[in-house]
């Protein structure tokens, strides 16, 4: 299990870096999908198969497909790639790298003081996830559901037809 | 060590038999379509055309493997592999019989299947995008929208079964159907799962990503030779996949009297494969907006109602 | 919804499994071709064994794919074609030449098996086209009813042919 964890964790770090640095948006998205898949591997090796499956189905399988859909609709070409490359050079790296350094220090501190736990403590299955969702984390679930409801209304509002669409007027 | 070797042996045998079955289905489909259209179908090569697959394989392997100059080369090559690999990976969790299966006892079996089918869409979408031609792109976009829409209620249609058996483990689901197949209590779930499955496998009548009369060949317009062949085999393998998962979830898997379990399983999935081909022979393709409104406005509410009713019944009836 | 109609369609399509197939297994099993089938073109002779073709060029003029080419004989009083050529790689077997022919010389026959390995072999010359029979019209001889004078027959001597009217005569 340790090997699975190490491989998928290393993969996820690597693919995330690649996802940030690619200039072609579709390539970046694909590396992000790979990063999510390796994150699923990390979850699986830590004893949370349900979370791993949801990571694959929802993030990699649905949300990233929507991202890809939008990117495909934009029809980006070589010029946009060039513009992207010009954005990704020089001082623009400064702030993200600094923030990443802060995160890395914090992460190192946590690792030093708690020590690595390679073996999964116990496997968390779907039933336990569901039970804790509706007991311990009920307020959070309710808040998230309200947020999703608001998003639903917003989508309905954006998607409604304001003017009657002219039908059967013949092809132009 | 020996156990690992046996496991590897079973995996390889299963993979080979699935790919062979998928290739053979190309012949079965043409023959059956022929009969349903009062024709004979291919019947020249071998006894009643049974060697047609071999002839087709030889032909497709020896065709020029042409990568057009305008495509994104890496992703163009990667896309058919994604389709085939994800479909074949999904077979890993299917228990064919109590003994035969690669990871039948995986405790997230149903979710693994859903995850793999949802990753299949990448192959199709990326093929459409990497081809860099407008027909392929439209096919890929249609595939993306269609697969996401139908995945949603595919998962919801399964929840009824999962609630009744109390597990995501496919072996436990099959064992829970020893006395009563889930198609009886979960009839609406079965119908919705089947419709979603057809859309997931992008088979007729839901093959809008291909849409050969308006998009050329849709997402695989620019593909030739074995790269096209991989899409083709992937499509037939996904028919086998959807048929097997339907049998496992709703028709009692290997359960059946007298005869050995593998026979019952094979009989049931071949009936479903025949049904898939019958659908192709009989039904016309819906318009794209019809497909979308059908999925979101009819099937999604129905599947949510199905989940709610099933849950209410399970809670109200003491076990 | 079209649920009922879809199910009905499925059922009736399924029943076709038990219908007799319409396919004729061609090389072993020949299809029935009617006598008026429009296949390979021939040139026929009249009952006396003379060529029927009078080089009127109507067939070449009416041919929509321009596949007929002929030339009247240069000998005075001889109306047979010097060459008669049909390019069957262009012929669409529409039968307009047969309809246009005043002497029933050109006729279409129920034979379609004329594949060749070289395109040039599909160009049929007069010796390939001309048969020694009368074809579909057994008793017809153009000169016997046409009212023109030919060798061995003056005007008005043929079957069902009135003697020529003296246009300069005064009597009614």
XYZ file of C-alpha atoms in Angstrom:
663
model
C 0.000 0.000 0.000
C 2.926 2.260 0.766
C 4.235 1.885 -2.792
C 0.790 2.738 -4.191
C 0.670 5.813 -2.030
C 4.166 6.965 -2.965
C 3.667 6.419 -6.679
C 0.307 8.136 -6.869
C 1.389 10.993 -4.612
C 4.510 11.584 -6.701
C 2.432 11.400 -9.868
C -0.067 13.887 -8.533
C 2.646 16.418 -7.659
C 4.294 15.987 -11.039
C 1.107 16.198 -13.089
C -0.087 19.211 -11.132
C 3.158 21.011 -11.922
C 2.762 20.090 -15.576
C -0.868 21.230 -15.530
C 0.254 24.653 -14.333
C 3.072 25.082 -16.830
C 1.440 23.844 -20.055
C 0.591 26.606 -22.514
C -1.907 24.564 -24.475
C -5.102 24.634 -22.393
C -6.183 21.126 -23.418
C -2.835 19.653 -22.455
C -3.056 21.454 -19.122
C -6.546 20.066 -18.557
C -5.409 16.555 -19.373
C -2.604 16.781 -16.835
C -5.138 18.054 -14.331
C -7.297 14.994 -15.033
C -4.261 12.811 -14.443
C -3.544 14.675 -11.219
C -7.120 14.058 -10.046
C -6.825 10.382 -10.924
C -3.612 10.056 -8.954
C -5.313 11.879 -6.083
C -7.940 9.152 -6.250
C -5.103 6.657 -5.959
C -3.860 8.507 -2.862
C -7.314 8.362 -1.292
C -7.586 4.684 -2.093
C -4.241 3.888 -0.529
C -5.194 5.840 2.611
C -8.271 3.655 3.079
C -10.997 5.857 1.636
C -12.189 3.966 -1.478
C -15.502 5.802 -1.529
C -13.812 9.183 -1.713
C -11.486 7.794 -4.400
C -14.435 6.616 -6.498
C -16.206 9.940 -6.110
C -13.010 11.742 -7.124
C -12.932 9.734 -10.341
C -16.653 9.945 -11.125
C -17.351 13.553 -10.212
C -14.099 15.462 -10.646
C -12.311 13.546 -13.366
C -15.410 12.165 -15.080
C -17.816 15.085 -15.019
C -16.342 18.428 -14.026
C -13.168 18.164 -16.073
C -15.216 17.051 -19.068
C -17.212 20.256 -18.704
C -13.962 22.250 -18.571
C -12.777 20.463 -21.677
C -16.119 21.181 -23.327
C -15.747 24.908 -22.700
C -12.133 24.957 -23.878
C -13.128 23.162 -27.058
C -15.886 25.714 -27.674
C -13.406 28.581 -27.407
C -11.393 27.330 -30.411
C -8.016 28.476 -29.131
C -5.207 28.488 -31.666
C -1.465 29.079 -31.858
C -1.717 32.815 -31.125
C -3.441 32.198 -27.810
C -0.715 29.731 -26.951
C 1.880 32.414 -27.623
C -0.007 34.898 -25.470
C -0.174 32.302 -22.708
C 3.570 31.792 -22.926
C 4.184 35.524 -22.639
C 2.000 35.634 -19.522
C 3.819 32.745 -17.903
C 7.257 34.329 -17.737
C 9.224 36.566 -15.443
C 7.772 38.232 -12.407
C 4.404 36.504 -12.676
C 5.893 33.472 -10.928
C 6.931 35.422 -7.860
C 3.747 35.433 -5.772
C 2.622 31.853 -6.503
C 6.074 30.504 -5.687
C 6.155 32.459 -2.441
C 2.725 31.146 -1.455
C 3.753 27.604 -2.402
C 6.838 28.013 -0.211
C 4.634 28.965 2.735
C 2.511 25.865 2.126
C 5.599 23.692 1.814
C 7.036 24.942 5.101
C 3.737 24.279 6.811
C 3.532 20.831 5.280
C 7.103 20.050 6.356
C 6.318 21.174 9.885
C 3.253 18.903 10.032
C 5.185 15.952 8.675
C 8.078 16.477 11.098
C 5.902 16.665 14.175
C 3.374 13.925 13.460
C 5.475 11.443 11.530
C 4.354 9.584 8.421
C 1.578 7.039 8.794
C 1.915 4.732 5.853
C -0.654 2.082 6.798
C -4.339 3.000 6.633
C -5.868 3.148 10.093
C -9.177 1.688 8.959
C -11.137 1.563 5.729
C -13.884 4.150 5.528
C -16.704 2.804 3.397
C -19.742 4.471 1.855
C -22.010 3.809 4.815
C -19.730 5.608 7.221
C -19.361 8.534 4.854
C -23.132 8.802 4.510
C -23.739 8.526 8.230
C -21.217 11.217 9.104
C -22.627 13.442 6.346
C -26.074 13.392 7.930
C -24.976 13.614 11.568
C -21.645 15.321 12.261
C -21.465 17.432 9.135
C -25.178 18.113 8.672
C -24.898 21.938 8.790
C -22.140 21.873 6.193
C -24.189 19.611 3.918
C -27.222 21.856 4.303
C -25.172 24.946 3.514
C -23.687 23.262 0.457
C -27.137 22.203 -0.705
C -28.344 25.798 -0.387
C -25.359 26.970 -2.399
C -26.168 24.416 -5.086
C -29.803 25.522 -5.051
C -28.702 29.121 -5.613
C -26.491 27.942 -8.463
C -29.461 26.072 -9.933
C -31.620 29.202 -9.823
C -28.834 31.231 -11.379
C -28.431 28.699 -14.169
C -32.181 28.740 -14.760
C -32.153 32.506 -14.846
C -29.267 32.617 -17.321
C -30.765 29.933 -19.497
C -34.316 31.267 -19.763
C -35.641 32.535 -23.057
C -36.359 36.250 -22.749
C -37.754 36.950 -26.188
C -40.029 34.624 -28.070
C -37.834 32.764 -30.513
C -38.948 33.122 -34.102
C -39.805 29.667 -35.328
C -40.517 28.255 -38.757
C -39.405 31.378 -40.551
C -37.487 29.315 -43.045
C -33.770 28.896 -43.317
C -31.721 32.051 -44.021
C 3.367 -16.678 -6.059
C 1.209 -19.331 -7.675
C -1.906 -17.395 -6.756
C -0.548 -14.284 -8.437
C 0.231 -16.294 -11.560
C -3.297 -17.722 -11.560
C -4.712 -14.226 -11.148
C -2.613 -12.945 -14.033
C -3.689 -15.925 -16.108
C -7.359 -15.262 -15.417
C -6.935 -11.566 -16.234
C -5.196 -12.241 -19.526
C -7.724 -14.903 -20.499
C -10.601 -12.578 -19.647
C -9.081 -9.675 -21.587
C -8.437 -11.808 -24.630
C -11.907 -13.329 -24.543
C -13.537 -9.900 -24.225
C -11.579 -8.454 -27.124
C -12.288 -11.544 -29.232
C -15.953 -11.410 -28.309
C -16.077 -7.709 -29.162
C -14.476 -8.374 -32.533
C -16.819 -11.264 -33.190
C -19.760 -9.028 -32.355
C -19.016 -6.954 -35.453
C -19.909 -10.056 -37.456
C -22.886 -11.020 -35.274
C -24.275 -7.527 -35.560
C -24.065 -7.406 -39.344
C -25.609 -10.830 -39.631
C -28.480 -10.024 -37.265
C -29.098 -6.630 -38.860
C -29.249 -8.460 -42.157
C -31.893 -10.852 -40.924
C -33.917 -8.045 -39.417
C -33.852 -6.243 -42.757
C -34.759 -9.402 -44.706
C -31.197 -9.707 -45.993
C -28.577 -12.370 -45.381
C -25.631 -10.322 -44.181
C -22.030 -11.429 -44.661
C -22.120 -15.180 -45.327
C -19.251 -15.807 -47.739
C -16.051 -16.161 -45.699
C -15.985 -19.467 -43.887
C -19.046 -21.413 -42.811
C -21.994 -18.991 -42.964
C -19.518 -16.101 -42.838
C -18.006 -17.044 -39.503
C -14.485 -16.162 -40.652
C -15.560 -12.678 -41.755
C -13.975 -11.277 -38.585
C -10.607 -12.723 -39.569
C -10.874 -11.205 -43.032
C -11.828 -7.827 -41.572
C -8.973 -7.983 -39.091
C -6.449 -8.727 -41.808
C -7.825 -5.870 -43.858
C -7.836 -3.344 -41.045
C -4.327 -4.258 -39.885
C -2.884 -3.822 -43.343
C -4.508 -0.491 -44.064
C -2.326 2.578 -44.031
C -2.135 3.981 -40.520
C -2.520 7.556 -41.597
C -2.096 10.460 -39.199
C -3.233 13.600 -41.003
C -0.870 16.562 -40.948
C -3.305 18.925 -39.232
C -3.974 16.878 -36.072
C -2.485 17.071 -32.581
C -0.326 13.979 -32.933
C 0.059 12.840 -29.310
C -3.565 13.192 -28.275
C -4.724 11.854 -31.637
C -2.894 8.592 -30.925
C -3.840 8.587 -27.263
C -7.614 8.940 -27.733
C -8.477 5.466 -29.113
C -6.279 3.905 -26.436
C -8.196 5.758 -23.713
C -11.502 4.403 -25.019
C -10.311 0.813 -25.160
C -8.375 0.879 -21.885
C -11.157 2.394 -19.785
C -13.754 -0.006 -21.180
C -11.502 -2.985 -20.545
C -10.627 -1.719 -17.045
C -14.305 -1.618 -16.157
C -14.453 -5.375 -16.795
C -12.092 -5.849 -13.842
C -14.863 -5.561 -11.285
C -17.412 -7.752 -13.065
C -17.947 -11.119 -11.390
C -18.815 -13.535 -14.190
C -19.353 -16.442 -11.841
C -18.542 -16.845 -8.119
C -15.009 -17.945 -9.107
C -14.275 -16.114 -12.343
C -13.543 -12.417 -12.159
C -10.531 -10.197 -11.563
C -11.595 -8.007 -8.665
C -15.174 -9.102 -8.132
C -15.120 -8.428 -4.421
C -14.030 -4.778 -4.698
C -16.111 -2.946 -2.114
C -16.762 -0.048 -4.495
C -17.488 -2.217 -7.544
C -20.487 -0.236 -8.796
C -18.658 3.052 -8.323
C -15.589 1.734 -10.105
C -17.775 0.813 -13.066
C -19.359 4.271 -13.061
C -15.950 5.925 -12.833
C -14.551 3.972 -15.744
C -17.559 4.667 -17.963
C -17.288 8.337 -17.105
C -13.617 8.310 -18.126
C -14.488 6.705 -21.485
C -15.852 10.029 -22.634
C -12.311 11.478 -22.652
C -11.315 9.192 -25.483
C -14.230 10.350 -27.593
C -13.941 14.038 -26.742
C -10.188 14.128 -27.229
C -10.488 12.273 -30.520
C -12.905 14.970 -31.639
C -10.653 17.774 -30.496
C -7.336 16.334 -31.646
C -8.665 15.606 -35.144
C -8.810 19.365 -35.685
C -11.707 19.095 -38.129
C -15.127 20.595 -37.638
C -17.172 17.405 -37.947
C -14.998 15.578 -35.473
C -15.148 18.528 -33.088
C -18.953 18.670 -33.213
C -19.043 14.922 -32.624
C -16.742 15.266 -29.636
C -18.801 18.084 -28.122
C -21.981 16.102 -28.561
C -20.301 13.145 -26.894
C -19.229 15.291 -23.938
C -22.670 16.781 -23.348
C -24.520 13.517 -23.932
C -22.297 11.394 -21.708
C -22.376 13.864 -18.802
C -26.158 14.190 -18.992
C -26.799 10.468 -19.106
C -24.176 9.598 -16.490
C -26.136 11.603 -13.941
C -29.229 9.467 -14.017
C -27.290 6.305 -14.752
C -25.835 6.620 -11.257
C -29.202 7.527 -9.786
C -30.910 4.567 -11.450
C -28.383 2.239 -9.815
C -28.966 3.647 -6.328
C -32.211 1.670 -5.952
C -30.347 -1.595 -6.441
C -27.585 -0.509 -4.081
C -30.172 0.411 -1.439
C -31.940 -2.924 -1.714
C -28.792 -5.019 -1.563
C -27.048 -2.719 0.916
C -23.688 -2.861 -0.839
C -21.610 -1.508 -3.703
C -20.015 -4.945 -3.989
C -21.190 -6.602 -7.205
C -20.832 -10.130 -5.799
C -23.069 -9.233 -2.878
C -25.560 -7.615 -5.251
C -25.759 -10.821 -7.283
C -26.077 -12.948 -4.157
C -28.920 -10.745 -2.936
C -30.847 -11.698 -6.093
C -30.878 -15.428 -5.423
C -34.624 -15.480 -4.903
C -35.864 -12.440 -6.762
C -34.146 -10.590 -9.562
C -33.927 -6.865 -8.988
C -35.665 -6.212 -12.285
C -38.980 -6.897 -10.508
C -38.768 -4.443 -7.600
C -36.560 -2.023 -9.547
C -38.297 -2.127 -12.906
C -38.141 1.624 -13.522
C -34.561 1.686 -12.358
C -33.799 -1.033 -14.895
C -35.456 0.843 -17.755
C -33.608 4.030 -16.925
C -30.308 2.242 -16.467
C -30.696 0.535 -19.820
C -31.457 3.811 -21.605
C -28.514 5.506 -19.899
C -26.329 2.534 -20.754
C -27.193 2.773 -24.431
C -26.330 6.456 -24.341
C -23.079 5.752 -22.480
C -22.005 3.219 -25.074
C -23.128 5.776 -27.693
C -25.016 3.108 -29.548
C -27.994 3.687 -31.761
C -30.480 5.254 -31.246
C -28.209 7.529 -29.163
C -25.158 7.578 -31.432
C -25.232 11.315 -32.036
C -21.464 11.690 -31.535
C -21.113 9.557 -34.638
C -24.155 10.803 -36.526
C -22.960 9.533 -39.885
C -25.600 11.272 -41.967
C -24.810 14.748 -40.672
C -21.236 14.526 -39.313
C -19.501 12.141 -41.670
C -18.415 9.741 -38.970
C -18.402 12.173 -36.052
C -15.493 11.944 -33.672
C -13.613 9.298 -35.654
C -13.862 10.982 -39.046
C -10.086 11.366 -39.349
C -9.154 7.926 -38.045
C -8.074 5.004 -40.154
C -6.599 1.543 -39.832
C -6.206 0.080 -36.348
C -6.755 3.412 -34.599
C -10.261 3.320 -36.040
C -10.362 -0.374 -35.205
C -9.716 0.415 -31.551
C -12.712 2.744 -31.451
C -14.721 0.026 -33.117
C -13.641 -2.726 -30.722
C -14.073 -0.304 -27.818
C -17.661 0.340 -28.851
C -18.464 -3.364 -29.019
C -16.625 -4.033 -25.770
C -18.740 -1.356 -24.140
C -21.865 -3.116 -25.460
C -20.630 -6.270 -23.742
C -19.858 -4.216 -20.633
C -23.278 -2.580 -20.432
C -24.993 -5.920 -21.092
C -22.996 -7.663 -18.379
C -23.514 -4.943 -15.804
C -27.259 -4.907 -16.546
C -27.376 -8.671 -16.081
C -25.385 -8.464 -12.851
C -27.402 -5.644 -11.355
C -30.909 -6.492 -12.486
C -31.086 -10.042 -13.849
C -29.421 -12.068 -11.134
C -25.974 -12.433 -12.687
C -24.963 -16.086 -12.746
C -28.047 -17.277 -10.822
C -30.095 -19.921 -12.611
C -31.249 -23.465 -12.102
C -29.557 -26.740 -13.169
C -26.943 -25.425 -15.603
C -23.485 -24.107 -14.644
C -23.334 -20.396 -13.657
C -21.129 -19.320 -16.559
C -23.724 -20.658 -18.987
C -26.497 -18.613 -17.413
C -24.343 -15.508 -17.433
C -23.422 -15.956 -21.092
C -27.036 -16.649 -22.059
C -28.276 -13.532 -20.324
C -25.646 -11.205 -21.754
C -26.131 -12.560 -25.259
C -29.842 -11.802 -24.978
C -28.977 -8.233 -24.041
C -26.441 -7.923 -26.836
C -29.151 -9.089 -29.222
C -31.467 -6.464 -27.792
C -28.845 -3.764 -28.411
C -28.599 -4.846 -32.029
C -32.376 -4.942 -32.343
C -32.487 -1.351 -31.138
C -30.094 -0.424 -33.913
C -32.200 -2.220 -36.477
C -35.485 -0.689 -35.376
C -35.210 2.809 -33.959
C -34.297 6.101 -35.639
C -31.907 8.584 -34.071
C -33.516 11.430 -32.083
C -32.647 15.047 -32.699
C -29.971 16.453 -30.425
C -32.239 18.773 -28.430
C -34.735 15.932 -28.039
C -31.973 13.798 -26.576
C -30.980 16.491 -24.103
C -34.496 17.393 -22.965
C -35.347 13.695 -22.715
C -32.411 13.140 -20.394
C -32.736 16.187 -18.173
C -36.469 16.800 -18.109
C -37.855 13.271 -18.088
C -35.294 10.690 -17.010
C -33.574 12.687 -14.273
C -36.779 13.542 -12.334
C -38.052 9.992 -12.809
C -34.854 8.495 -11.447
C -34.915 10.816 -8.433
C -38.533 9.788 -7.782
C -37.432 6.159 -8.100
C -34.708 6.665 -5.508
C -37.103 8.441 -3.121
C -39.828 5.798 -3.467
C -37.373 2.929 -3.021
C -35.913 4.554 0.084
C -39.351 5.214 1.539
C -40.431 1.611 0.945
C -37.246 0.189 2.464
C -37.679 2.358 5.545
C -41.405 1.717 5.949
C -41.341 -2.065 5.411
C -39.537 -3.746 8.315
C -36.888 -6.126 7.094
C -44.070 10.298 -25.828
C -43.413 7.710 -28.429
C -42.946 4.772 -26.067
C -45.745 2.664 -27.514
C -44.695 3.303 -31.094
C -41.067 2.500 -30.274
C -41.979 -0.786 -28.620
C -44.247 -1.674 -31.526
C -41.432 -0.939 -33.958
C -39.058 -3.107 -31.955
C -41.530 -5.993 -31.951
C -42.268 -5.855 -35.666
C -38.586 -5.567 -36.502
C -37.914 -8.581 -34.309
C -40.543 -10.591 -36.192
C -38.548 -10.060 -39.384
C -36.094 -12.613 -38.002
C -38.568 -15.259 -39.119
C -39.292 -13.810 -42.555
C -37.870 -15.182 -45.762
C -34.864 -13.167 -46.926
C -35.086 -11.286 -50.188
C -31.428 -11.780 -51.104
C -30.568 -13.699 -54.275
C -27.144 -15.322 -53.916
C -26.010 -14.017 -57.261
C -23.245 -16.068 -58.836
C -24.814 -19.363 -57.804
C -28.398 -18.235 -58.082
C -29.299 -16.175 -61.131
C -31.951 -13.528 -60.835
C -34.904 -13.536 -63.261
C -34.441 -10.834 -65.875
C -37.504 -9.810 -67.856
C -37.323 -9.725 -71.685
C -37.533 -5.953 -71.515
C -34.576 -5.688 -69.115
C -32.200 -2.960 -70.266
C -28.801 -4.583 -70.463
C -26.065 -4.998 -73.093
C -26.836 -3.195 -76.367
C -26.889 -5.092 -79.683
C -27.353 -4.215 -83.331
C -29.835 -6.464 -85.168
C -30.508 -7.514 -88.743
C -33.785 -7.562 -90.599
C -35.530 -10.861 -91.588
C -33.610 -10.868 -94.885
C -30.295 -10.818 -93.045
C -29.400 -7.245 -93.954
C -28.232 -4.740 -91.402
C -31.120 -2.726 -90.009
C -29.085 0.341 -89.071
C -29.519 3.192 -91.560
C -27.007 5.603 -89.932
C -29.634 8.184 -89.026
C -27.582 9.256 -85.943
C -30.731 9.527 -83.818
C -29.327 7.155 -81.207
C -26.080 9.120 -80.936
C -28.039 12.365 -80.722
C -30.379 11.187 -77.990
C -27.757 9.417 -75.911
C -27.513 11.360 -72.609
C -24.023 10.151 -71.820
C -22.721 10.506 -75.392
C -21.408 6.983 -75.518
C -22.522 6.095 -79.078
C -20.360 6.992 -81.996
C -21.064 5.991 -85.630
C -20.227 7.015 -89.188
C -22.270 6.425 -92.307
C -20.575 4.462 -95.047
C -18.890 6.620 -97.681
C -20.233 4.442 -100.537
C -23.076 6.153 -102.444
C -26.447 4.460 -101.801
C -25.148 2.388 -98.960
C -26.749 3.503 -95.706
C -25.102 1.025 -93.337
C -22.656 2.485 -90.781
C -18.980 2.264 -91.529
C -18.184 2.030 -87.847
C -20.506 1.792 -84.866
C -18.948 2.142 -81.469
C -20.516 2.055 -77.982
C -18.448 2.873 -74.913
C -20.049 0.723 -72.238
C -18.002 2.304 -69.482
C -20.118 5.406 -70.075
C -23.418 3.839 -71.062
C -26.116 4.216 -68.414
C -28.500 1.702 -70.007
C -31.334 4.185 -70.181
C -32.738 2.703 -73.386
C -33.320 6.058 -75.109
C -31.350 4.866 -78.148
C -33.713 1.944 -78.531
C -36.705 4.279 -78.350
C -35.198 6.675 -80.869
C -34.244 4.045 -83.435
C -36.681 4.157 -86.429
C -35.578 0.771 -87.773
C -35.405 -1.225 -84.492
C -31.736 -1.804 -85.199
C -30.382 -0.935 -81.787
C -31.863 -2.998 -78.968
C -31.137 -3.624 -75.285
C -30.927 -7.215 -74.040
C -31.256 -8.883 -70.650
C -27.529 -9.406 -70.165
C -25.495 -7.396 -67.682
C -22.442 -9.557 -67.016
C -19.906 -7.549 -68.983
C -17.128 -6.799 -66.496
C -13.643 -6.269 -67.853
C -10.272 -5.725 -66.253
C -9.398 -2.863 -68.602
C -11.574 0.084 -69.411
C -10.630 -0.020 -73.076
C -12.155 -3.487 -73.313
C -15.523 -1.948 -72.608
C -15.540 -0.089 -75.929
C -17.551 -2.354 -78.252
C -17.081 -2.078 -82.013
C -19.594 -2.927 -84.696
C -18.418 -6.529 -84.986
C -19.038 -7.009 -81.264
C -22.455 -5.403 -81.400
C -23.935 -6.815 -84.579
C -25.809 -10.106 -84.211
C -27.144 -12.254 -87.011
C -30.751 -12.324 -85.790
C -33.711 -9.991 -85.579
C -33.735 -9.484 -81.838
C -36.962 -8.595 -80.122
C -38.772 -7.552 -83.328
C -38.883 -10.621 -85.606
C -40.780 -9.506 -88.763
C -39.973 -5.869 -89.065
C -38.145 -4.643 -92.120
C -37.903 -0.896 -92.326
C -37.573 -0.709 -96.110
C -40.727 -2.776 -96.675
C -42.886 -0.111 -95.034
C -40.882 3.058 -95.429
C -41.837 4.048 -98.980
C -38.305 4.759 -100.132
C -36.723 3.119 -103.127
C -33.854 0.808 -102.530
C -31.977 -1.746 -104.518
C -34.488 -4.337 -105.874
C -37.550 -2.369 -104.831
C -39.027 0.740 -106.410
C -41.326 3.138 -104.602
C -44.750 1.674 -103.740
C -43.830 -1.927 -104.343
C -43.537 -3.051 -100.800
C -46.091 -4.675 -98.473
C -49.060 -2.476 -97.517
C -47.554 0.317 -99.535
C -49.711 2.479 -101.830
C -48.249 3.458 -105.200
C -46.695 6.908 -105.177
C -48.987 9.852 -105.775
C -48.252 11.911 -108.871
C -48.032 15.338 -107.266
C -48.134 17.136 -110.627
C -51.297 15.449 -111.823
C -54.509 17.450 -112.030
C -56.927 14.675 -111.098
C -57.963 14.532 -107.483
